Structures are given as structure tokens and as C-alpha cells.
mmCIF file of C-alpha atoms in Angstrom:
data_model
loop_
_atom_site.group_PDB
_atom_site.id
_atom_site.type_symbol
_atom_site.label_atom_id
_atom_site.label_comp_id
_atom_site.label_asym_id
_atom_site.label_seq_id
_atom_site.Cartn_x
_atom_site.Cartn_y
_atom_site.Cartn_z
ATOM 1 C CA MET A 1 10.335 4.866 -19.226
ATOM 2 C CA PHE A 2 10.517 1.190 -18.270
ATOM 3 C CA SER A 3 14.332 1.147 -18.470
ATOM 4 C CA ILE A 4 14.514 4.217 -16.177
ATOM 5 C CA PHE A 5 12.011 2.605 -13.800
ATOM 6 C CA LYS A 6 13.945 -0.678 -13.783
ATOM 7 C CA LYS A 7 17.300 1.031 -13.149
ATOM 8 C CA GLU A 8 15.908 3.227 -10.356
ATOM 9 C CA PHE A 9 13.957 0.416 -8.707
ATOM 10 C CA LYS A 10 17.026 -1.830 -8.766
ATOM 11 C CA SER A 11 19.157 0.940 -7.237
ATOM 12 C CA TYR A 12 16.918 1.000 -4.155
ATOM 13 C CA PHE A 13 17.641 -2.670 -3.487
ATOM 14 C CA THR A 14 21.341 -2.668 -4.422
ATOM 15 C CA SER A 15 21.893 -0.133 -1.627
ATOM 16 C CA ALA A 16 20.623 -0.221 1.935
ATOM 17 C CA THR A 17 18.014 2.506 1.324
ATOM 18 C CA ALA A 18 14.954 0.361 0.641
ATOM 19 C CA TYR A 19 15.785 -2.216 3.318
ATOM 20 C CA VAL A 20 16.426 0.402 6.014
ATOM 21 C CA MET A 21 13.309 2.402 5.148
ATOM 22 C CA MET A 22 11.077 -0.665 5.015
ATOM 23 C CA GLY A 23 12.609 -1.996 8.242
ATOM 24 C CA MET A 24 12.041 1.307 10.068
ATOM 25 C CA PHE A 25 8.508 1.662 8.749
ATOM 26 C CA VAL A 26 7.468 -1.891 9.631
ATOM 27 C CA LEU A 27 9.110 -1.706 13.078
ATOM 28 C CA VAL A 28 7.379 1.535 14.108
ATOM 29 C CA SER A 29 4.084 0.434 12.504
ATOM 30 C CA SER A 30 4.254 -2.856 14.418
ATOM 31 C CA ILE A 31 4.783 -1.003 17.712
ATOM 32 C CA ILE A 32 1.744 1.189 16.939
ATOM 33 C CA PHE A 33 -0.282 -1.911 16.022
ATOM 34 C CA TYR A 34 0.742 -3.654 19.253
ATOM 35 C CA ILE A 35 -0.270 -0.614 21.337
ATOM 36 C CA ASN A 36 -3.613 -0.549 19.533
ATOM 37 C CA LEU A 37 -4.068 -4.293 20.020
ATOM 38 C CA VAL A 38 -3.391 -4.336 23.772
ATOM 39 C CA SER A 39 -5.775 -1.390 24.223
ATOM 40 C CA GLN A 40 -8.449 -3.795 22.857
ATOM 41 C CA THR A 41 -10.057 -1.078 20.726
ATOM 42 C CA ALA A 42 -8.890 -2.576 17.409
ATOM 43 C CA ASP A 43 -9.737 0.691 15.633
ATOM 44 C CA PHE A 44 -7.508 0.403 12.568
ATOM 45 C CA SER A 45 -7.807 4.119 11.746
ATOM 46 C CA PHE A 46 -5.545 4.617 14.788
ATOM 47 C CA ASN A 47 -2.813 2.651 12.974
ATOM 48 C CA LEU A 48 -3.321 4.404 9.649
ATOM 49 C CA ASN A 49 -3.241 7.857 11.251
ATOM 50 C CA TYR A 50 0.113 7.220 12.890
ATOM 51 C CA MET A 51 1.483 5.352 9.849
ATOM 52 C CA SER A 52 0.657 8.512 7.838
ATOM 53 C CA ILE A 53 2.710 10.629 10.224
ATOM 54 C CA ILE A 54 5.669 8.220 9.927
ATOM 55 C CA LEU A 55 5.619 8.861 6.164
ATOM 56 C CA ILE A 56 6.689 12.472 6.840
ATOM 57 C CA ILE A 57 10.127 11.036 7.651
ATOM 58 C CA ILE A 58 10.188 7.903 5.475
ATOM 59 C CA ILE A 59 9.152 9.423 2.132
ATOM 60 C CA PRO A 60 11.720 12.290 2.110
ATOM 61 C CA ILE A 61 14.522 9.770 2.768
ATOM 62 C CA LEU A 62 13.150 7.550 0.007
ATOM 63 C CA THR A 63 13.021 10.385 -2.540
ATOM 64 C CA MET A 64 15.953 12.598 -1.504
ATOM 65 C CA LYS A 65 18.458 10.942 -3.866
ATOM 66 C CA ILE A 66 16.106 10.395 -6.770
ATOM 67 C CA LEU A 67 17.239 13.491 -8.731
ATOM 68 C CA ALA A 68 19.685 15.256 -6.392
ATOM 69 C CA GLU A 69 22.193 12.383 -6.702
ATOM 70 C CA GLU A 70 22.145 12.558 -10.516
ATOM 71 C CA ARG A 71 22.901 16.290 -10.338
ATOM 72 C CA LYS A 72 25.710 15.951 -7.810
ATOM 73 C CA SER A 73 27.422 13.050 -9.586
ATOM 74 C CA GLY A 74 27.217 14.861 -12.941
ATOM 75 C CA THR A 75 25.151 12.099 -14.573
ATOM 76 C CA GLU A 76 22.186 14.474 -14.851
ATOM 77 C CA VAL A 77 23.731 16.044 -17.966
ATOM 78 C CA MET A 78 23.910 12.635 -19.672
ATOM 79 C CA LEU A 79 20.397 11.874 -18.556
ATOM 80 C CA ILE A 80 18.749 15.065 -19.765
ATOM 81 C CA THR A 81 20.597 15.026 -23.092
ATOM 82 C CA SER A 82 19.665 11.406 -23.797
ATOM 83 C CA PRO A 83 17.031 10.606 -26.461
ATOM 84 C CA THR A 84 14.593 9.612 -23.710
ATOM 85 C CA SER A 85 12.080 12.356 -22.947
ATOM 86 C CA LEU A 86 12.211 14.173 -19.614
ATOM 87 C CA THR A 87 8.677 13.026 -18.887
ATOM 88 C CA ASN A 88 9.742 9.378 -19.224
ATOM 89 C CA ILE A 89 12.778 9.983 -16.992
ATOM 90 C CA VAL A 90 10.890 11.761 -14.196
ATOM 91 C CA VAL A 91 7.818 9.518 -14.304
ATOM 92 C CA GLY A 92 10.032 6.391 -14.446
ATOM 93 C CA LYS A 93 11.869 7.507 -11.292
ATOM 94 C CA TYR A 94 8.602 8.436 -9.596
ATOM 95 C CA LEU A 95 7.071 5.027 -10.354
ATOM 96 C CA ALA A 96 10.165 3.269 -8.952
ATOM 97 C CA ALA A 97 9.806 5.128 -5.626
ATOM 98 C CA LEU A 98 6.062 4.457 -5.693
ATOM 99 C CA SER A 99 6.724 0.727 -6.151
ATOM 100 C CA VAL A 100 8.993 0.660 -3.085
ATOM 101 C CA PHE A 101 6.303 2.496 -1.111
ATOM 102 C CA LEU A 102 3.635 -0.002 -2.255
ATOM 103 C CA ILE A 103 5.810 -2.971 -1.238
ATOM 104 C CA MET A 104 6.287 -1.329 2.157
ATOM 105 C CA THR A 105 2.528 -0.839 2.469
ATOM 106 C CA VAL A 106 1.674 -4.404 1.410
ATOM 107 C CA ILE A 107 3.842 -5.760 4.257
ATOM 108 C CA THR A 108 1.515 -4.007 6.744
ATOM 109 C CA PHE A 109 -1.471 -5.966 5.401
ATOM 110 C CA ILE A 110 -0.462 -8.518 8.038
ATOM 111 C CA TYR A 111 -2.109 -6.276 10.688
ATOM 112 C CA PRO A 112 -5.711 -6.449 9.386
ATOM 113 C CA ILE A 113 -5.173 -10.171 8.715
ATOM 114 C CA VAL A 114 -4.286 -10.634 12.387
ATOM 115 C CA LEU A 115 -7.355 -8.597 13.373
ATOM 116 C CA ALA A 116 -9.541 -10.737 11.098
ATOM 117 C CA ILE A 117 -8.203 -13.961 12.675
ATOM 118 C CA PHE A 118 -8.914 -12.881 16.235
ATOM 119 C CA GLY A 119 -11.959 -10.650 15.740
ATOM 120 C CA GLU A 120 -14.366 -9.054 13.298
ATOM 121 C CA PRO A 121 -12.814 -5.757 12.170
ATOM 122 C CA ALA A 122 -14.757 -3.338 9.949
ATOM 123 C CA MET A 123 -13.246 -4.324 6.595
ATOM 124 C CA SER A 124 -14.835 -1.377 4.754
ATOM 125 C CA GLU A 125 -12.933 1.016 7.037
ATOM 126 C CA ILE A 126 -9.678 -0.917 6.552
ATOM 127 C CA ILE A 127 -9.987 -1.073 2.743
ATOM 128 C CA GLY A 128 -11.069 2.581 2.499
ATOM 129 C CA GLY A 129 -8.325 3.557 4.925
ATOM 130 C CA TYR A 130 -5.636 1.844 2.888
ATOM 131 C CA ILE A 131 -6.862 3.518 -0.312
ATOM 132 C CA GLY A 132 -6.548 6.893 1.442
ATOM 133 C CA PHE A 133 -3.153 5.964 2.876
ATOM 134 C CA ILE A 134 -1.788 4.968 -0.560
ATOM 135 C CA LEU A 135 -3.168 8.150 -2.172
ATOM 136 C CA LEU A 136 -1.546 10.202 0.595
ATOM 137 C CA GLY A 137 1.745 8.388 -0.036
ATOM 138 C CA THR A 138 1.602 9.075 -3.791
ATOM 139 C CA SER A 139 1.196 12.791 -3.016
ATOM 140 C CA PHE A 140 4.114 12.752 -0.557
ATOM 141 C CA LEU A 141 6.278 11.000 -3.160
ATOM 142 C CA ALA A 142 5.463 13.642 -5.783
ATOM 143 C CA PHE A 143 6.399 16.413 -3.356
ATOM 144 C CA GLY A 144 9.604 14.571 -2.393
ATOM 145 C CA LEU A 145 10.471 14.188 -6.082
ATOM 146 C CA PHE A 146 9.946 17.921 -6.546
ATOM 147 C CA ALA A 147 12.178 18.705 -3.513
ATOM 148 C CA SER A 148 14.921 16.448 -4.910
ATOM 149 C CA SER A 149 14.887 18.375 -8.209
ATOM 150 C CA LEU A 150 15.674 21.664 -6.453
ATOM 151 C CA THR A 151 19.137 20.832 -5.159
ATOM 152 C CA GLU A 152 22.186 18.609 -5.631
ATOM 153 C CA SER A 153 22.334 17.870 -1.895
ATOM 154 C CA GLN A 154 20.358 14.856 -0.719
ATOM 155 C CA ILE A 155 20.268 16.221 2.840
ATOM 156 C CA VAL A 156 18.866 19.581 1.706
ATOM 157 C CA ALA A 157 16.297 17.766 -0.458
ATOM 158 C CA ALA A 158 15.197 15.680 2.547
ATOM 159 C CA ILE A 159 14.945 18.785 4.761
ATOM 160 C CA ILE A 160 12.855 20.675 2.171
ATOM 161 C CA SER A 161 10.600 17.669 1.845
ATOM 162 C CA VAL A 162 10.189 17.105 5.605
ATOM 163 C CA VAL A 163 9.525 20.788 6.297
ATOM 164 C CA GLY A 164 6.984 20.966 3.451
ATOM 165 C CA LEU A 165 5.141 17.846 4.638
ATOM 166 C CA VAL A 166 5.143 18.993 8.276
ATOM 167 C CA LEU A 167 3.644 22.332 7.201
ATOM 168 C CA MET A 168 0.947 20.480 5.236
ATOM 169 C CA TRP A 169 0.268 18.394 8.341
ATOM 170 C CA LEU A 170 -0.059 21.487 10.540
ATOM 171 C CA LEU A 171 -2.288 23.292 8.030
ATOM 172 C CA GLN A 172 -5.362 21.279 8.998
ATOM 173 C CA GLY A 173 -5.190 22.938 12.413
ATOM 174 C CA ILE A 174 -3.995 26.391 11.325
ATOM 175 C CA ALA A 175 -6.206 27.086 8.277
ATOM 176 C CA PRO A 176 -9.642 27.150 10.029
ATOM 177 C CA ALA A 177 -8.330 29.684 12.557
ATOM 178 C CA LEU A 178 -7.337 32.148 9.792
ATOM 179 C CA GLY A 179 -10.652 32.206 7.927
ATOM 180 C CA GLY A 180 -11.452 33.817 4.559
ATOM 181 C CA VAL A 181 -9.596 33.224 1.304
ATOM 182 C CA THR A 182 -6.342 32.477 3.144
ATOM 183 C CA ALA A 183 -8.000 29.563 4.937
ATOM 184 C CA LYS A 184 -9.341 28.192 1.639
ATOM 185 C CA VAL A 185 -5.955 28.433 -0.062
ATOM 186 C CA LEU A 186 -4.131 26.818 2.855
ATOM 187 C CA SER A 187 -6.808 24.127 3.193
ATOM 188 C CA TRP A 188 -6.133 23.083 -0.394
ATOM 189 C CA PHE A 189 -2.638 22.021 0.659
ATOM 190 C CA SER A 190 -3.875 20.137 3.728
ATOM 191 C CA LEU A 191 -3.222 16.598 2.560
ATOM 192 C CA PHE A 192 -3.998 14.988 5.906
ATOM 193 C CA SER A 193 -7.520 16.348 6.448
ATOM 194 C CA ARG A 194 -8.746 14.522 3.337
ATOM 195 C CA THR A 195 -7.781 11.114 4.728
ATOM 196 C CA GLU A 196 -10.402 11.278 7.511
ATOM 197 C CA ASP A 197 -13.285 10.089 5.313
ATOM 198 C CA PHE A 198 -11.146 7.267 3.892
ATOM 199 C CA TYR A 199 -10.194 6.096 7.394
ATOM 200 C CA ALA A 200 -13.908 6.090 8.291
ATOM 201 C CA GLY A 201 -14.579 3.779 5.329
ATOM 202 C CA MET A 202 -16.172 6.444 3.117
ATOM 203 C CA LEU A 203 -15.025 6.761 -0.486
ATOM 204 C CA SER A 204 -15.811 9.793 -2.603
ATOM 205 C CA LEU A 205 -14.478 11.017 -5.915
ATOM 206 C CA ALA A 206 -13.405 14.533 -4.843
ATOM 207 C CA PRO A 207 -10.494 13.562 -2.520
ATOM 208 C CA ILE A 208 -9.307 10.879 -4.976
ATOM 209 C CA VAL A 209 -9.188 13.489 -7.765
ATOM 210 C CA TYR A 210 -7.472 15.893 -5.371
ATOM 211 C CA TYR A 211 -4.657 13.484 -4.450
ATOM 212 C CA LEU A 212 -4.105 12.420 -8.072
ATOM 213 C CA SER A 213 -4.125 16.070 -9.194
ATOM 214 C CA PHE A 214 -1.710 17.069 -6.435
ATOM 215 C CA SER A 215 0.691 14.300 -7.505
ATOM 216 C CA ALA A 216 0.367 15.154 -11.206
ATOM 217 C CA ILE A 217 1.001 18.864 -10.560
ATOM 218 C CA PHE A 218 4.217 18.273 -8.605
ATOM 219 C CA VAL A 219 5.498 15.714 -11.135
ATOM 220 C CA PHE A 220 4.724 18.247 -13.887
ATOM 221 C CA ILE A 221 6.530 21.057 -12.014
ATOM 222 C CA THR A 222 9.536 18.748 -11.541
ATOM 223 C CA ILE A 223 9.685 18.070 -15.281
ATOM 224 C CA ARG A 224 9.548 21.816 -15.985
ATOM 225 C CA ILE A 225 12.371 22.515 -13.500
ATOM 226 C CA ILE A 226 14.679 19.958 -15.144
ATOM 227 C CA GLU A 227 13.662 21.118 -18.604
ATOM 228 C CA LYS A 228 14.610 24.683 -17.695
ATOM 229 C CA ARG A 229 17.994 23.424 -16.469
ATOM 230 C CA ARG A 230 18.515 21.491 -19.719
ATOM 231 C CA TRP A 231 17.974 24.591 -21.839
ATOM 232 C CA SER A 232 20.234 26.663 -19.578
ATOM 233 C CA LYS A 233 22.987 24.094 -20.186
ATOM 234 C CA GLY A 234 22.279 23.910 -23.891
#
């Protein structure tokens, strides 16, 4: 797993992908932070809310090549027939994308540091908010990984991922209007609604378990999809 992780992580930084994604994310986040700062409200949940929405674009671009590129270039056959287990391959790739996301997130720690220098921000809300933001990102990455396993086209993978994440974003507004079992089922996929407590500085076990379960399920489904393809080639 470590060799897969190392190779995938290195590939992000030997191409422009990681630099462009981190640059875009930090630039837009900084603009949002500046707007928040000049409004003199210094409510950091404002930043985290909009940073979460930016991830709908950033994460699919970060994950679109992760498996689709292997399939298109023909190296997927070598990969899935190697002695390394599929679980190690998929999890290694997932952890590499997660590491890039965490580096990107750590860069934004400069914002609460600036707030702490010039004021007295509610640190519990900032810490809780970042925990929620990272958990949301891990779920997005798992869904992006799953989307990348469905096709050999990076563009199609990114579109599937963006559309899926946008639908999950919209669900928090649509589900309550439907009511009944449908609302409950759709609410389960509403990743964004569960970040509200985190952004308010409240930590509870249920949403943490939810995000980790969501990520584990989509990583598991991805492994099954590639495993099915391996047997069909066998």
C-alpha cells in the first residue's frame, strides 16, 4: 500500500495538478476570507461554508485521473494483476489524494492565525469547523474515487463527481419538502447538512461515524467495481 501511496502522491507533484488545485483553492479561499474580514464579522463558519462549496469543483479534478487514467493508458491491467491486493491499490491511491487535500487545508490555517492576532475568535468553533470540513473532504474524495473507477475518461469522471456532489448539496433543501421515507433516504446522502453542528463548534459521534462510513462504503464499492473488471478480464 505504501508504494502505491508514494507513487500516486509523487505523481500529483510531478504534474501541475496539485499546484494548480492548491493555488485555485487558496486564492478563492483568501478572497472569501478577505470579504469576511472587511465585513468585520469574523465569523469563521462563513469561510468554511464557502470553502466546502469550492470543494465541489476542486475534489473532482483532484480525483478524476486517479483510476480513469490507469484504465485509459492500459496500465490498469498490470496493476490489477500484480501481487498487491486491490484493497491496497485503491486505499493507497485514496490516501495519496487525501494527503494532497490535507496539505491544501493546512495552508488555510493562516486565516484563523490572522484572526487570533487581531482579535479573539471562538477557537472551539474554528477547531470543530475544521474537523467537519476535513470529514466532508474525505467523503468527497471517496465519491470522486468511485466516479473515477466508472470510466476511462477523466473528463467524464469529473462530471459524474461534480454532478453527484452538487446533488448532495441540493438535497439538504429538497429532502425536507418531500417528506416521508423518501426524505429520510435523501437526507442520508446530504453531506452538507451534517457540517452545521461542526461549524457551530459542536462535536458529536453520529456525524463523525456517518462521514467515515460514507467514505468506507464508497471505497469498498470502488474495490468491488475493479475486482469485477479483473475477473471479467481473467
